[in-house]
Coordinates of C-alpha atoms in Angstrom, one line a residue:
Chain A
X1 CA 9.6 16.6 -58.6
X2 CA 7.9 17.3 -55.3
X3 CA 10.4 15.1 -53.4
X4 CA 13.4 16.8 -55.1
X5 CA 12.1 20.3 -54.4
X6 CA 11.1 19.4 -50.9
X7 CA 14.5 18.0 -50.2
X8 CA 16.2 21.0 -51.7
X9 CA 14.2 23.4 -49.5
X10 CA 14.6 21.1 -46.5
X11 CA 18.4 20.9 -46.5
X12 CA 18.7 24.4 -47.8
X13 CA 17.4 25.6 -44.5
X14 CA 20.6 24.4 -42.9
X15 CA 21.0 24.4 -39.1
X16 CA 17.3 25.1 -38.5
X17 CA 16.4 21.9 -40.2
X18 CA 18.9 19.8 -38.2
X19 CA 17.8 21.3 -34.9
X20 CA 14.2 20.5 -35.6
X21 CA 15.1 16.9 -36.6
X22 CA 17.2 16.5 -33.4
X23 CA 14.3 17.8 -31.2
X24 CA 11.8 15.6 -33.0
X25 CA 14.0 12.5 -32.8
X26 CA 14.6 13.0 -29.1
X27 CA 10.8 13.2 -28.6
X28 CA 10.4 10.0 -30.7
X29 CA 13.0 8.1 -28.7
X30 CA 11.6 9.4 -25.4
X31 CA 8.1 8.4 -26.3
X32 CA 9.2 4.8 -27.3
X33 CA 11.3 4.5 -24.1
X34 CA 8.4 5.7 -21.9
X35 CA 6.0 3.4 -23.7
X36 CA 8.5 0.5 -23.0
X37 CA 8.4 1.3 -19.3
X38 CA 4.6 1.4 -19.2
X39 CA 4.3 -1.8 -21.2
X40 CA 6.8 -3.3 -18.8
X41 CA 4.7 -2.1 -15.8
X42 CA 1.5 -3.6 -17.1
X43 CA 2.8 -6.9 -18.5
X44 CA 5.0 -7.6 -15.4
X45 CA 2.1 -6.6 -13.1
X46 CA -0.2 -9.1 -14.8
X47 CA 2.5 -11.8 -15.0
X48 CA 3.4 -11.4 -11.3
X49 CA -0.3 -11.4 -10.2
X50 CA -1.0 -14.6 -12.2
X51 CA 2.1 -16.4 -11.2
X52 CA 2.1 -15.6 -7.5
X53 CA -1.6 -15.0 -6.6
X54 CA -4.4 -15.9 -8.9
X55 CA -3.2 -18.6 -11.3
X56 CA -6.0 -19.4 -13.7
X57 CA -8.7 -18.0 -11.4
X58 CA -10.4 -19.0 -8.2
X59 CA -13.2 -21.2 -7.1
X60 CA -13.8 -19.4 -3.8
X61 CA -16.1 -19.4 -0.9
X62 CA -19.0 -17.2 -1.9
X63 CA -18.6 -14.9 1.1
X64 CA -14.9 -14.4 0.7
X65 CA -13.9 -10.8 0.5
X66 CA -10.2 -10.1 0.4
X67 CA -10.8 -6.4 1.4
X68 CA -12.7 -7.4 4.6
X69 CA -10.2 -9.2 6.9
X70 CA -12.9 -9.5 9.6
X71 CA -14.9 -11.8 7.4
X72 CA -12.1 -14.3 6.9
X73 CA -13.0 -16.1 10.1
X74 CA -16.3 -17.2 8.5
X75 CA -15.4 -17.6 4.8
X76 CA -14.2 -21.1 4.4
X77 CA -15.8 -24.5 4.0
X78 CA -14.8 -28.1 3.6
X79 CA -13.8 -29.2 0.1
X80 CA -16.1 -31.5 -1.6
X81 CA -15.0 -34.6 -3.5
X82 CA -15.0 -32.8 -6.8
X83 CA -12.7 -30.0 -5.6
X84 CA -10.4 -32.5 -3.8
X85 CA -10.3 -34.5 -7.1
X86 CA -9.1 -31.5 -9.2
X87 CA -6.5 -30.7 -6.5
X88 CA -5.3 -34.3 -6.6
X89 CA -5.0 -34.0 -10.4
X90 CA -2.9 -30.9 -9.9
X91 CA -5.5 -28.7 -11.6
X92 CA -5.9 -26.6 -8.5
X93 CA -4.6 -26.0 -5.1
X94 CA -6.5 -25.2 -2.0
X95 CA -5.7 -22.2 0.1
X96 CA -7.1 -21.4 3.6
X97 CA -6.9 -17.8 4.6
X98 CA -7.4 -16.7 8.2
X99 CA -6.7 -13.6 10.2
X100 CA -4.2 -13.6 13.1
X101 CA -1.8 -11.5 15.1
X102 CA 1.9 -12.0 14.9
X103 CA 4.4 -11.0 17.7
X104 CA 7.8 -10.7 16.1
X105 CA 10.3 -9.3 18.6
X106 CA 7.5 -8.6 21.0
X107 CA 5.7 -6.2 18.6
X108 CA 2.2 -6.8 17.4
X109 CA 1.3 -7.1 13.7
X110 CA -2.0 -7.9 12.2
X111 CA -1.4 -10.6 9.6
X112 CA -3.2 -12.9 7.3
X113 CA -2.3 -16.6 7.4
X114 CA -2.3 -18.4 4.1
X115 CA -2.3 -22.1 4.3
X116 CA -1.2 -23.9 1.1
X117 CA 0.1 -27.3 0.3
X118 CA 4.0 -27.3 0.2
X119 CA 4.0 -29.6 -2.8
X120 CA 1.7 -27.4 -4.9
X121 CA 2.8 -26.3 -8.4
X122 CA 0.0 -24.0 -9.4
X123 CA 1.5 -20.8 -8.0
X124 CA 5.1 -19.9 -8.6
X125 CA 6.1 -19.8 -4.9
X126 CA 8.9 -21.8 -3.2
X127 CA 6.3 -23.5 -1.0
X128 CA 8.5 -26.7 -0.9
X129 CA 10.7 -24.9 1.6
X130 CA 7.8 -25.3 4.1
X131 CA 8.2 -29.1 4.0
X132 CA 11.3 -28.8 6.3
X133 CA 11.1 -30.4 9.7
X134 CA 12.0 -27.6 12.1
X135 CA 10.4 -28.9 15.2
X136 CA 7.9 -26.0 15.0
X137 CA 5.5 -25.0 12.1
X138 CA 7.6 -23.6 9.3
X139 CA 6.3 -20.5 7.6
X140 CA 7.4 -18.3 4.7
X141 CA 7.2 -14.6 4.3
X142 CA 8.0 -12.1 1.6
X143 CA 10.9 -9.7 1.6
X144 CA 8.5 -6.7 2.3
X145 CA 7.0 -8.5 5.3
X146 CA 10.6 -9.4 6.4
X147 CA 11.5 -5.7 6.3
X148 CA 8.4 -4.5 8.1
X149 CA 8.6 -7.1 10.9
X150 CA 12.4 -7.5 11.0
X151 CA 12.0 -11.2 10.6
X152 CA 14.7 -13.2 8.9
X153 CA 15.1 -16.9 7.9
X154 CA 15.5 -19.0 11.1
X155 CA 13.7 -16.5 13.3
X156 CA 11.0 -17.8 15.6
X157 CA 8.0 -15.8 16.7
X158 CA 4.6 -16.2 18.2
X159 CA 1.2 -16.1 16.4
X160 CA -2.0 -15.8 18.2
X161 CA -5.4 -16.5 16.6
X162 CA -9.0 -17.1 17.5
X163 CA -10.2 -20.6 16.9
X164 CA -13.7 -21.6 15.6
X165 CA -15.2 -21.5 19.1
X166 CA -13.9 -18.1 19.6
X167 CA -11.1 -19.1 22.0
X168 CA -7.7 -17.4 21.6
X169 CA -4.8 -19.8 20.9
X170 CA -1.1 -19.2 20.3
X171 CA 1.8 -21.0 18.9
X172 CA 5.5 -20.6 18.0
X173 CA 6.5 -20.6 14.3
X174 CA 9.8 -20.4 12.5
X175 CA 10.6 -18.5 9.3
X176 CA 11.7 -21.3 6.8
X177 CA 12.3 -18.9 3.9
X178 CA 12.1 -15.3 2.9
X179 CA 10.7 -15.1 -0.6
X180 CA 11.5 -12.4 -3.1
X181 CA 8.0 -11.7 -4.4
X182 CA 7.0 -9.2 -7.1
X183 CA 3.4 -9.0 -6.0
X184 CA 2.9 -6.9 -2.9
X185 CA -0.5 -8.3 -2.1
X186 CA 0.9 -11.8 -1.3
X187 CA 3.8 -10.3 0.6
X188 CA 2.9 -7.4 2.9
X189 CA 1.1 -8.7 6.1
X190 CA 1.0 -12.3 4.7
X191 CA 2.4 -15.4 6.4
X192 CA 2.4 -18.6 4.3
X193 CA 2.3 -21.9 6.1
X194 CA 1.4 -25.6 5.3
X195 CA -2.3 -26.0 4.7
X196 CA -2.6 -29.0 7.0
X197 CA -1.0 -27.1 9.9
X198 CA -3.5 -24.2 9.5
X199 CA -6.4 -26.6 9.2
X200 CA -5.3 -28.3 12.4
X201 CA -5.0 -24.9 14.1
X202 CA -8.5 -24.1 13.1
X203 CA -9.8 -27.7 13.7
X204 CA -11.3 -27.7 10.2
X205 CA -10.3 -30.8 8.3
X206 CA -10.2 -30.3 4.5
X207 CA -11.4 -26.7 4.8
X208 CA -10.3 -24.0 2.4
X209 CA -11.2 -20.4 1.5
X210 CA -10.3 -20.6 -2.2
X211 CA -9.1 -23.1 -4.8
X212 CA -6.5 -21.5 -7.0
X213 CA -7.0 -23.0 -10.5
X214 CA -4.3 -23.9 -12.9
X215 CA -4.1 -21.6 -16.0
X216 CA -5.0 -24.7 -18.1
X217 CA -8.1 -25.6 -16.2
X218 CA -11.5 -24.3 -17.0
X219 CA -13.2 -23.8 -13.6
X220 CA -16.6 -23.6 -15.4
X221 CA -16.4 -27.4 -16.0
X222 CA -17.0 -28.1 -12.3
X223 CA -19.5 -25.4 -11.5
X224 CA -23.0 -26.7 -11.0
X225 CA -21.6 -30.0 -9.7
X226 CA -20.3 -28.4 -6.4
X227 CA -22.1 -26.9 -3.5
X228 CA -23.6 -23.4 -3.7
X229 CA -21.0 -22.3 -1.1
X230 CA -18.5 -22.0 -3.9
X231 CA -18.4 -19.5 -6.8
X232 CA -16.1 -19.1 -9.8
X233 CA -13.9 -16.0 -10.2
X234 CA -12.2 -16.0 -13.5
X235 CA -8.7 -14.6 -14.1
X236 CA -10.5 -11.7 -15.9
X237 CA -12.6 -11.0 -12.8
X238 CA -9.7 -11.1 -10.5
X239 CA -7.5 -8.8 -12.6
X240 CA -10.3 -6.1 -12.9
X241 CA -8.7 -3.9 -10.2
X242 CA -5.3 -4.2 -11.8
X243 CA -6.7 -3.3 -15.2
X244 CA -8.3 -0.2 -13.8
X245 CA -5.0 0.7 -12.2
X246 CA -3.2 0.2 -15.5
X247 CA -5.8 2.2 -17.3
X248 CA -5.0 5.1 -14.9
X249 CA -1.3 4.6 -15.5
X250 CA -2.0 4.6 -19.3
X251 CA -3.6 8.1 -18.8
X252 CA -0.3 9.2 -17.2
X253 CA 1.6 7.7 -20.1
X254 CA -0.5 9.6 -22.6
X255 CA 0.0 12.9 -20.7
X256 CA 3.8 12.4 -21.0
X257 CA 3.3 11.3 -24.7
X258 CA 1.4 14.5 -25.5
X259 CA 4.0 16.6 -23.6
X260 CA 6.9 15.1 -25.5
X261 CA 5.2 15.2 -28.8
X262 CA 3.9 18.8 -28.2
X263 CA 7.5 20.0 -27.6
X264 CA 8.6 18.6 -30.9
X265 CA 5.4 19.7 -32.8
X266 CA 5.7 23.3 -31.6
X267 CA 9.1 23.5 -33.2
X268 CA 7.8 22.1 -36.5
X269 CA 4.6 24.3 -36.4
X270 CA 6.8 27.3 -35.7
X271 CA 9.1 26.4 -38.6
X272 CA 6.2 25.9 -41.0
X273 CA 4.5 29.2 -40.0
X274 CA 7.8 31.1 -40.4
X275 CA 8.5 29.4 -43.7
X276 CA 5.0 30.5 -45.0
X277 CA 5.7 34.1 -44.2
X278 CA 9.4 34.1 -45.3
X279 CA 8.8 32.2 -48.5
X280 CA 5.7 34.0 -49.9
X281 CA 7.7 35.4 -52.8
X282 CA 9.0 31.9 -53.6
X283 CA 5.4 30.6 -53.5
X284 CA 4.4 33.4 -55.9
X285 CA 7.3 32.5 -58.2
X286 CA 6.3 28.8 -58.2
X287 CA 2.7 29.8 -59.0
X288 CA 3.9 31.9 -61.9
X289 CA 5.9 28.9 -63.2
X290 CA 2.7 26.9 -63.2
X291 CA 2.5 25.2 -59.8
X292 CA -1.1 24.9 -58.5
X293 CA -2.0 25.9 -54.9
X294 CA -2.7 22.2 -54.1
X295 CA 0.8 21.3 -55.3
X296 CA 2.2 24.1 -53.1
X297 CA 0.2 22.8 -50.1
X298 CA 1.5 19.3 -50.9
X299 CA 5.1 20.6 -51.1
X300 CA 5.0 22.4 -47.7
X301 CA 3.2 19.4 -46.1
X302 CA 5.8 17.1 -47.6
X303 CA 8.6 19.2 -46.3
X304 CA 7.0 18.9 -42.8
X305 CA 6.7 15.1 -43.3
X306 CA 10.4 15.0 -44.1
X307 CA 11.1 16.2 -40.5
X308 CA 9.3 13.2 -39.2
X309 CA 11.2 10.9 -41.7
X310 CA 14.6 12.2 -40.9
X311 CA 13.9 12.3 -37.2
X312 CA 13.0 8.7 -37.3
X313 CA 16.2 7.9 -39.1
X314 CA 18.3 9.9 -36.7
X315 CA 16.4 8.5 -33.7
X316 CA 17.0 5.0 -35.0
X317 CA 20.7 5.7 -35.2
X318 CA 21.2 6.8 -31.6
X319 CA 18.0 5.5 -30.1
X320 CA 18.3 1.8 -31.1
X321 CA 21.4 1.1 -29.0
X322 CA 20.1 3.1 -26.1
X323 CA 16.8 1.3 -26.1
X324 CA 18.4 -2.1 -26.5
X325 CA 20.8 -1.4 -23.6
X326 CA 18.0 -0.3 -21.3
X327 CA 15.9 -3.3 -22.3
X328 CA 18.8 -5.7 -21.5
X329 CA 20.2 -4.0 -18.4
X330 CA 17.2 -2.2 -17.1
X331 CA 17.8 0.7 -14.7
X332 CA 17.5 0.6 -11.0
X333 CA 14.8 2.5 -9.2
X334 CA 16.2 5.5 -7.3
X335 CA 17.3 4.8 -3.7
X336 CA 14.2 4.8 -1.4
X337 CA 11.7 4.7 -4.3
X338 CA 9.2 1.9 -4.0
X339 CA 6.8 1.2 -6.8
X340 CA 4.4 -0.4 -4.3
X341 CA 3.7 3.1 -3.1
X342 CA 2.2 3.7 -6.6
X343 CA 0.2 0.6 -6.2
X344 CA 1.9 -1.1 -9.2
X345 CA 2.9 -4.7 -8.5
X346 CA 5.5 -6.5 -10.5
X347 CA 8.3 -3.9 -10.2
X348 CA 10.9 -4.8 -7.6
X349 CA 14.2 -2.9 -7.7
X350 CA 15.0 -2.7 -11.4
X351 CA 12.8 -1.5 -14.3
X352 CA 13.3 -3.4 -17.6
X353 CA 11.5 -1.5 -20.4
X354 CA 9.6 -3.9 -22.6
X355 CA 9.7 -2.6 -26.2
X356 CA 7.3 -4.4 -28.5
X357 CA 7.3 -4.1 -32.3
X358 CA 3.6 -3.5 -32.5
X359 CA 3.6 -0.7 -30.0
X360 CA 6.8 0.9 -31.5
X361 CA 5.3 0.6 -34.9
X362 CA 2.0 2.1 -33.9
X363 CA 3.7 4.9 -31.9
X364 CA 5.8 5.8 -35.0
X365 CA 2.9 5.8 -37.4
X366 CA 0.8 7.9 -35.0
X367 CA 3.6 10.3 -34.4
X368 CA 4.3 10.7 -38.1
X369 CA 0.7 11.2 -38.9
X370 CA 0.5 14.0 -36.2
X371 CA 3.6 15.6 -37.6
X372 CA 2.2 15.6 -41.1
X373 CA -1.1 17.1 -39.8
X374 CA 0.8 19.8 -38.0
X375 CA 2.7 20.5 -41.2
X376 CA -0.5 20.6 -43.2
X377 CA -2.5 23.0 -41.0
X378 CA -0.4 26.1 -41.6
X379 CA 0.1 25.1 -45.3
X380 CA -3.7 25.3 -45.8
X381 CA -3.3 29.1 -45.8
X382 CA -1.7 28.8 -49.2
X383 CA -5.1 27.9 -50.6
X384 CA -6.2 31.5 -50.0
X385 CA -3.0 33.0 -51.3
X386 CA -3.3 35.1 -54.5
X387 CA -0.2 34.8 -56.8
X388 CA 0.0 38.5 -57.2
X389 CA 0.1 39.1 -53.5
X390 CA 2.6 36.3 -53.0
X391 CA 4.9 37.9 -55.6
X392 CA 4.8 41.1 -53.7
X393 CA 5.5 39.3 -50.4
X394 CA 2.0 39.9 -49.0
X395 CA -0.8 37.6 -47.7
X396 CA -4.2 37.9 -49.4
Chain B
X1 CA -1.0 38.8 -87.5
X2 CA -2.6 36.2 -85.3
X3 CA -3.5 37.6 -81.9
X4 CA -2.3 35.8 -78.8
X5 CA -3.9 38.3 -76.4
X6 CA -7.2 40.1 -76.9
X7 CA -8.5 42.6 -74.3
X8 CA -11.9 44.2 -74.7
X9 CA -13.4 46.9 -72.4
X10 CA -11.4 45.6 -69.5
X11 CA -11.5 47.3 -66.1
X12 CA -9.8 46.3 -62.9
X13 CA -10.9 47.6 -59.5
X14 CA -9.3 46.9 -56.1
X15 CA -11.3 47.2 -52.9
X16 CA -10.0 50.0 -50.7
X17 CA -11.7 50.3 -47.4
X18 CA -15.4 50.5 -48.1
X19 CA -14.8 51.9 -51.6
X20 CA -12.7 50.8 -54.6
X21 CA -9.7 51.9 -56.5
X22 CA -9.7 51.6 -60.3
X23 CA -6.3 50.4 -61.5
X24 CA -7.3 49.9 -65.1
X25 CA -10.2 51.4 -67.0
X26 CA -11.7 50.4 -70.3
X27 CA -8.6 48.8 -71.8
X28 CA -8.9 47.6 -75.4
X29 CA -5.7 46.0 -76.7
X30 CA -4.6 43.1 -79.0
X31 CA -1.1 41.5 -79.0
X32 CA -0.1 39.5 -82.0
X33 CA 2.2 36.6 -82.3
X34 CA 5.9 37.6 -82.2
X35 CA 5.2 41.1 -80.9
X36 CA 7.9 43.0 -79.0
X37 CA 5.7 45.4 -77.1
X38 CA 6.0 47.5 -73.9
X39 CA 3.5 48.9 -71.4
X40 CA 5.1 52.2 -70.6
X41 CA 4.1 54.6 -67.9
X42 CA 4.9 56.0 -64.4
X43 CA 4.5 54.0 -61.2
X44 CA 0.8 53.3 -60.4
X45 CA -0.3 53.6 -64.0
X46 CA -1.4 50.0 -64.1
X47 CA 1.4 48.3 -66.0
X48 CA 2.0 45.5 -63.6
X49 CA -1.7 44.9 -63.0
X50 CA -2.2 44.5 -66.8
X51 CA 0.7 42.2 -67.0
X52 CA -0.6 40.1 -64.1
X53 CA -4.0 39.8 -65.7
X54 CA -2.8 38.7 -69.1
X55 CA -0.4 36.3 -67.3
X56 CA -3.5 34.7 -65.6
X57 CA -2.1 35.6 -62.1
X58 CA -5.0 37.9 -61.6
X59 CA -8.5 38.5 -62.9
X60 CA -10.2 41.5 -64.4
X61 CA -13.2 43.1 -62.7
X62 CA -15.1 43.8 -66.0
X63 CA -14.6 43.2 -69.7
X64 CA -13.1 40.3 -71.6
X65 CA -9.5 39.0 -71.7
X66 CA -8.6 36.1 -74.0
X67 CA -5.2 34.6 -73.9
X68 CA -4.4 32.2 -76.7
X69 CA -8.2 32.0 -77.3
X70 CA -9.1 31.2 -73.7
X71 CA -11.3 33.5 -71.7
X72 CA -9.3 33.8 -68.5
X73 CA -12.3 34.7 -66.4
X74 CA -13.7 31.2 -66.8
X75 CA -10.4 29.4 -66.2
X76 CA -10.2 27.4 -63.0
X77 CA -7.2 27.9 -60.8
X78 CA -5.8 24.7 -62.1
X79 CA -6.4 25.6 -65.8
X80 CA -4.8 29.0 -65.2
X81 CA -1.8 27.2 -63.7
X82 CA -1.6 24.9 -66.7
X83 CA -1.8 27.9 -69.0
X84 CA 1.1 29.5 -67.2
X85 CA 3.1 26.3 -67.1
X86 CA 2.7 25.6 -70.9
X87 CA 2.4 28.9 -72.6
X88 CA 3.5 31.9 -70.5
X89 CA 6.9 32.8 -69.3
X90 CA 7.6 35.4 -66.6
X91 CA 10.6 37.6 -65.9
X92 CA 10.7 39.6 -62.8
X93 CA 12.6 42.7 -61.7
X94 CA 14.1 40.8 -58.8
X95 CA 14.8 37.6 -60.9
X96 CA 12.9 35.4 -58.4
X97 CA 15.2 32.4 -58.8
X98 CA 14.9 29.5 -56.5
X99 CA 17.8 30.0 -54.1
X100 CA 18.6 26.4 -53.3
X101 CA 18.7 25.3 -56.9
X102 CA 21.6 25.5 -59.3
X103 CA 21.4 27.5 -62.5
X104 CA 20.7 24.2 -64.4
X105 CA 18.0 23.2 -61.9
X106 CA 16.3 26.6 -62.0
X107 CA 16.1 26.5 -65.8
X108 CA 15.0 22.9 -65.7
X109 CA 12.2 23.5 -63.2
X110 CA 9.4 24.6 -65.7
X111 CA 10.2 21.5 -67.8
X112 CA 9.8 19.2 -64.7
X113 CA 6.4 20.8 -64.1
X114 CA 5.6 19.9 -67.8
X115 CA 6.7 16.4 -67.1
X116 CA 9.3 16.3 -69.8
X117 CA 11.7 13.3 -69.8
X118 CA 15.1 13.8 -68.3
X119 CA 17.1 13.6 -71.6
X120 CA 14.8 16.1 -73.3
X121 CA 15.0 18.4 -70.3
X122 CA 18.8 18.3 -70.3
X123 CA 19.0 19.1 -74.0
X124 CA 16.6 22.0 -73.8
X125 CA 18.3 23.5 -70.7
X126 CA 21.7 23.3 -72.3
X127 CA 20.4 24.8 -75.5
X128 CA 18.9 27.8 -73.8
X129 CA 21.9 28.3 -71.4
X130 CA 24.0 28.3 -74.6
X131 CA 21.8 31.2 -75.9
X132 CA 22.2 33.2 -72.7
X133 CA 25.9 32.4 -72.4
X134 CA 25.8 30.6 -69.1
X135 CA 27.0 27.1 -69.9
X136 CA 29.9 27.6 -67.6
X137 CA 27.6 28.4 -64.6
X138 CA 25.3 25.4 -64.7
X139 CA 26.3 24.2 -61.2
X140 CA 26.4 27.7 -59.6
X141 CA 23.7 28.7 -57.1
X142 CA 22.0 32.1 -57.7
X143 CA 23.8 33.6 -54.7
X144 CA 27.1 33.2 -56.6
X145 CA 25.9 35.1 -59.7
X146 CA 25.9 38.8 -60.6
X147 CA 22.6 40.6 -61.2
X148 CA 23.1 40.4 -64.9
X149 CA 23.8 36.7 -64.8
X150 CA 20.7 36.1 -62.5
X151 CA 18.5 37.9 -65.0
X152 CA 19.9 35.8 -67.8
X153 CA 19.1 32.7 -65.8
X154 CA 15.6 34.1 -65.3
X155 CA 15.3 34.7 -69.1
X156 CA 16.5 31.1 -69.8
X157 CA 14.0 29.8 -67.3
X158 CA 11.2 31.7 -69.0
X159 CA 12.3 30.7 -72.5
X160 CA 13.2 27.1 -72.0
X161 CA 9.7 25.9 -72.6
X162 CA 9.4 28.0 -75.7
X163 CA 6.3 29.9 -74.5
X164 CA 3.9 31.7 -76.8
X165 CA 4.0 34.7 -74.5
X166 CA 6.8 36.2 -72.3
X167 CA 5.9 38.8 -69.7
X168 CA 8.7 40.9 -68.3
X169 CA 8.0 43.2 -65.4
X170 CA 10.8 45.9 -65.2
X171 CA 13.4 43.4 -66.3
X172 CA 16.3 45.9 -66.3
X173 CA 15.4 47.9 -63.2
X174 CA 18.2 46.3 -61.1
X175 CA 20.8 46.2 -63.9
X176 CA 23.5 48.6 -65.0
X177 CA 23.5 50.1 -68.5
X178 CA 25.8 47.4 -70.1
X179 CA 23.9 44.5 -68.6
X180 CA 20.6 46.1 -69.5
X181 CA 21.6 46.3 -73.2
X182 CA 23.0 42.8 -73.2
X183 CA 19.8 41.4 -71.7
X184 CA 17.6 43.4 -74.1
X185 CA 19.6 42.3 -77.1
X186 CA 19.3 38.7 -75.9
X187 CA 15.6 39.1 -75.7
X188 CA 15.3 40.7 -79.2
X189 CA 17.3 37.7 -80.5
X190 CA 15.1 35.2 -78.8
X191 CA 12.0 37.0 -80.0
X192 CA 13.1 36.7 -83.5
X193 CA 14.4 33.1 -83.3
X194 CA 11.5 31.7 -81.3
X195 CA 8.7 34.0 -82.4
X196 CA 7.6 34.4 -78.8
X197 CA 5.5 37.5 -78.0
X198 CA 7.3 39.7 -75.6
X199 CA 5.4 42.2 -73.4
X200 CA 7.3 44.4 -71.1
X201 CA 6.2 46.6 -68.3
X202 CA 8.7 49.4 -68.0
X203 CA 9.5 53.0 -67.5
X204 CA 13.2 52.6 -68.4
X205 CA 14.2 54.5 -71.5
X206 CA 16.8 51.9 -72.3
X207 CA 14.1 49.3 -72.7
X208 CA 11.7 51.7 -74.5
X209 CA 14.4 52.1 -77.3
X210 CA 14.1 48.4 -78.1
X211 CA 10.4 48.2 -78.3
X212 CA 8.6 47.8 -81.6
X213 CA 5.3 48.8 -80.1
X214 CA 4.9 51.3 -77.2
X215 CA 1.7 51.4 -75.2
X216 CA 1.5 54.4 -72.9
X217 CA -0.6 53.9 -69.8
X218 CA -1.7 56.8 -67.7
X219 CA -3.9 56.5 -64.6
X220 CA -5.1 53.1 -65.7
X221 CA -6.0 54.1 -69.2
X222 CA -4.3 53.6 -72.6
X223 CA -3.0 57.1 -73.5
X224 CA -1.3 56.1 -76.7
X225 CA -0.5 52.9 -78.7
X226 CA 2.2 53.5 -81.3
X227 CA 4.5 51.4 -83.5
X228 CA 8.2 52.2 -83.3
X229 CA 10.1 51.6 -86.5
X230 CA 13.5 53.1 -85.7
X231 CA 14.8 51.2 -82.7
X232 CA 17.6 48.9 -81.8
X233 CA 15.5 45.9 -82.4

């Protein structure tokens, strides 16, 4: 009975009903689309960081601080047998990190040298390209580094560094490959080279700053058996900053979510309030026919809920193809826009929204609940309505 | 005659500013089963207020009102709604039909509230529509009907559940002479066939002619209560 009456009133309102449904459906689709983008940001940022930088975590020199380049000259140590063993079993790969100055085209750039074995498979980097015999030390750079230094594949340039005794040394290097990296922190200002060459440059056999662990390897299994110079940083520890950044981005997402939903809810709230005033006599009639106040509140709330239901249906009709298309084809970032400037790794030139059933489902449920609450709030006034006043078109 | 409504020493006040306005004062009335009675008086005499109280839409301030043996003052909101749903029909001056419903659906509505099965609802609706002569309008919406037809739908809606009491508040106020007589003759016929107690609130002479009992209200008090033997009923 309630459904039939609600549907009659709902469709009886004509154009007003359809306008509300349209506005609410646009809000639903926009919220899901926006959520897809934010999920994409966070998941791709994590994926890129794990694949290109941290793997399954680090066993690192205890003094190593990636935010203090001046300390890099002191924060490495020879690898012990145990660490060499896990590297040989391809459970980890050593990385030596050292500060230097590059002179591409005669201009000076502070850089960080990253020595890594060309044959490593722990990080998803094309390090095998550094195995080429070029007559000079082959190095790799990322596309951002390429842009900022104007270096391209095949270009030769000078690097100067200070060796362990403090003496300045210099050497010529050749760009063996320009990598397309998603993670800015392993790209900007970074020069990748074979580990053995960097060790020779620093006259430190078998030295490394960090051991990047495989995602299948539990670093805890070797801790306690290696020197105190080394500490374990888990994947969780190393993604702490990123998680904080994503938490900030989540706040931005919720701001947009609230704005979109508010726009839709205002139209529903407005409709409900207007209906309560316009339909007082109808309420009085329904009471005289034997409807209770609670049934009337239920009826008006149910009518509001119908907006959410039909908005979902309408949104599904036009929103599903739009969302599928954007997920498959993505959409390019506007010209000149660089997500790095927002500090969000993982996004290169095209954003592919990532729509997940769980997040779509939870968004829909939450939005419908909010719509029903917004419908219920004005309807509560009916509880104070006297039938005689309602029949006269008055509020008690 | 068995009483369906008993009113004893009933008074109704309304708050007005810091004081109060007495709409009804010391009312003592009984209405029997199958009565065809009218509350007659000028505007502001308390007719509609009295009708609302016996219809459980409002409460008295003092005194006792029993409808079908139930003291309405102790009825909860839910019990009062149930009472209206099962035993009391209302007819309003402005018809008060549900605008998005067809004639059939308007008349069917009280039976839906009573949770009657669909087949029984359909039979009862068609039966009462036959009585009011609107079987050809079952699918029409109220906006497509004349005033007289709307009031006949309202009567059918009030009578379809065969209530013990039917309360009609100025039922002919918006109708022309012919339609008024048609409606009143229909109500007389239903009163006789269904033994429903009809109580009108009116100051329309056309209605008064049909009443078998005329209760004059003046300034919230019963001025006279007389039987009318020579009327069209």
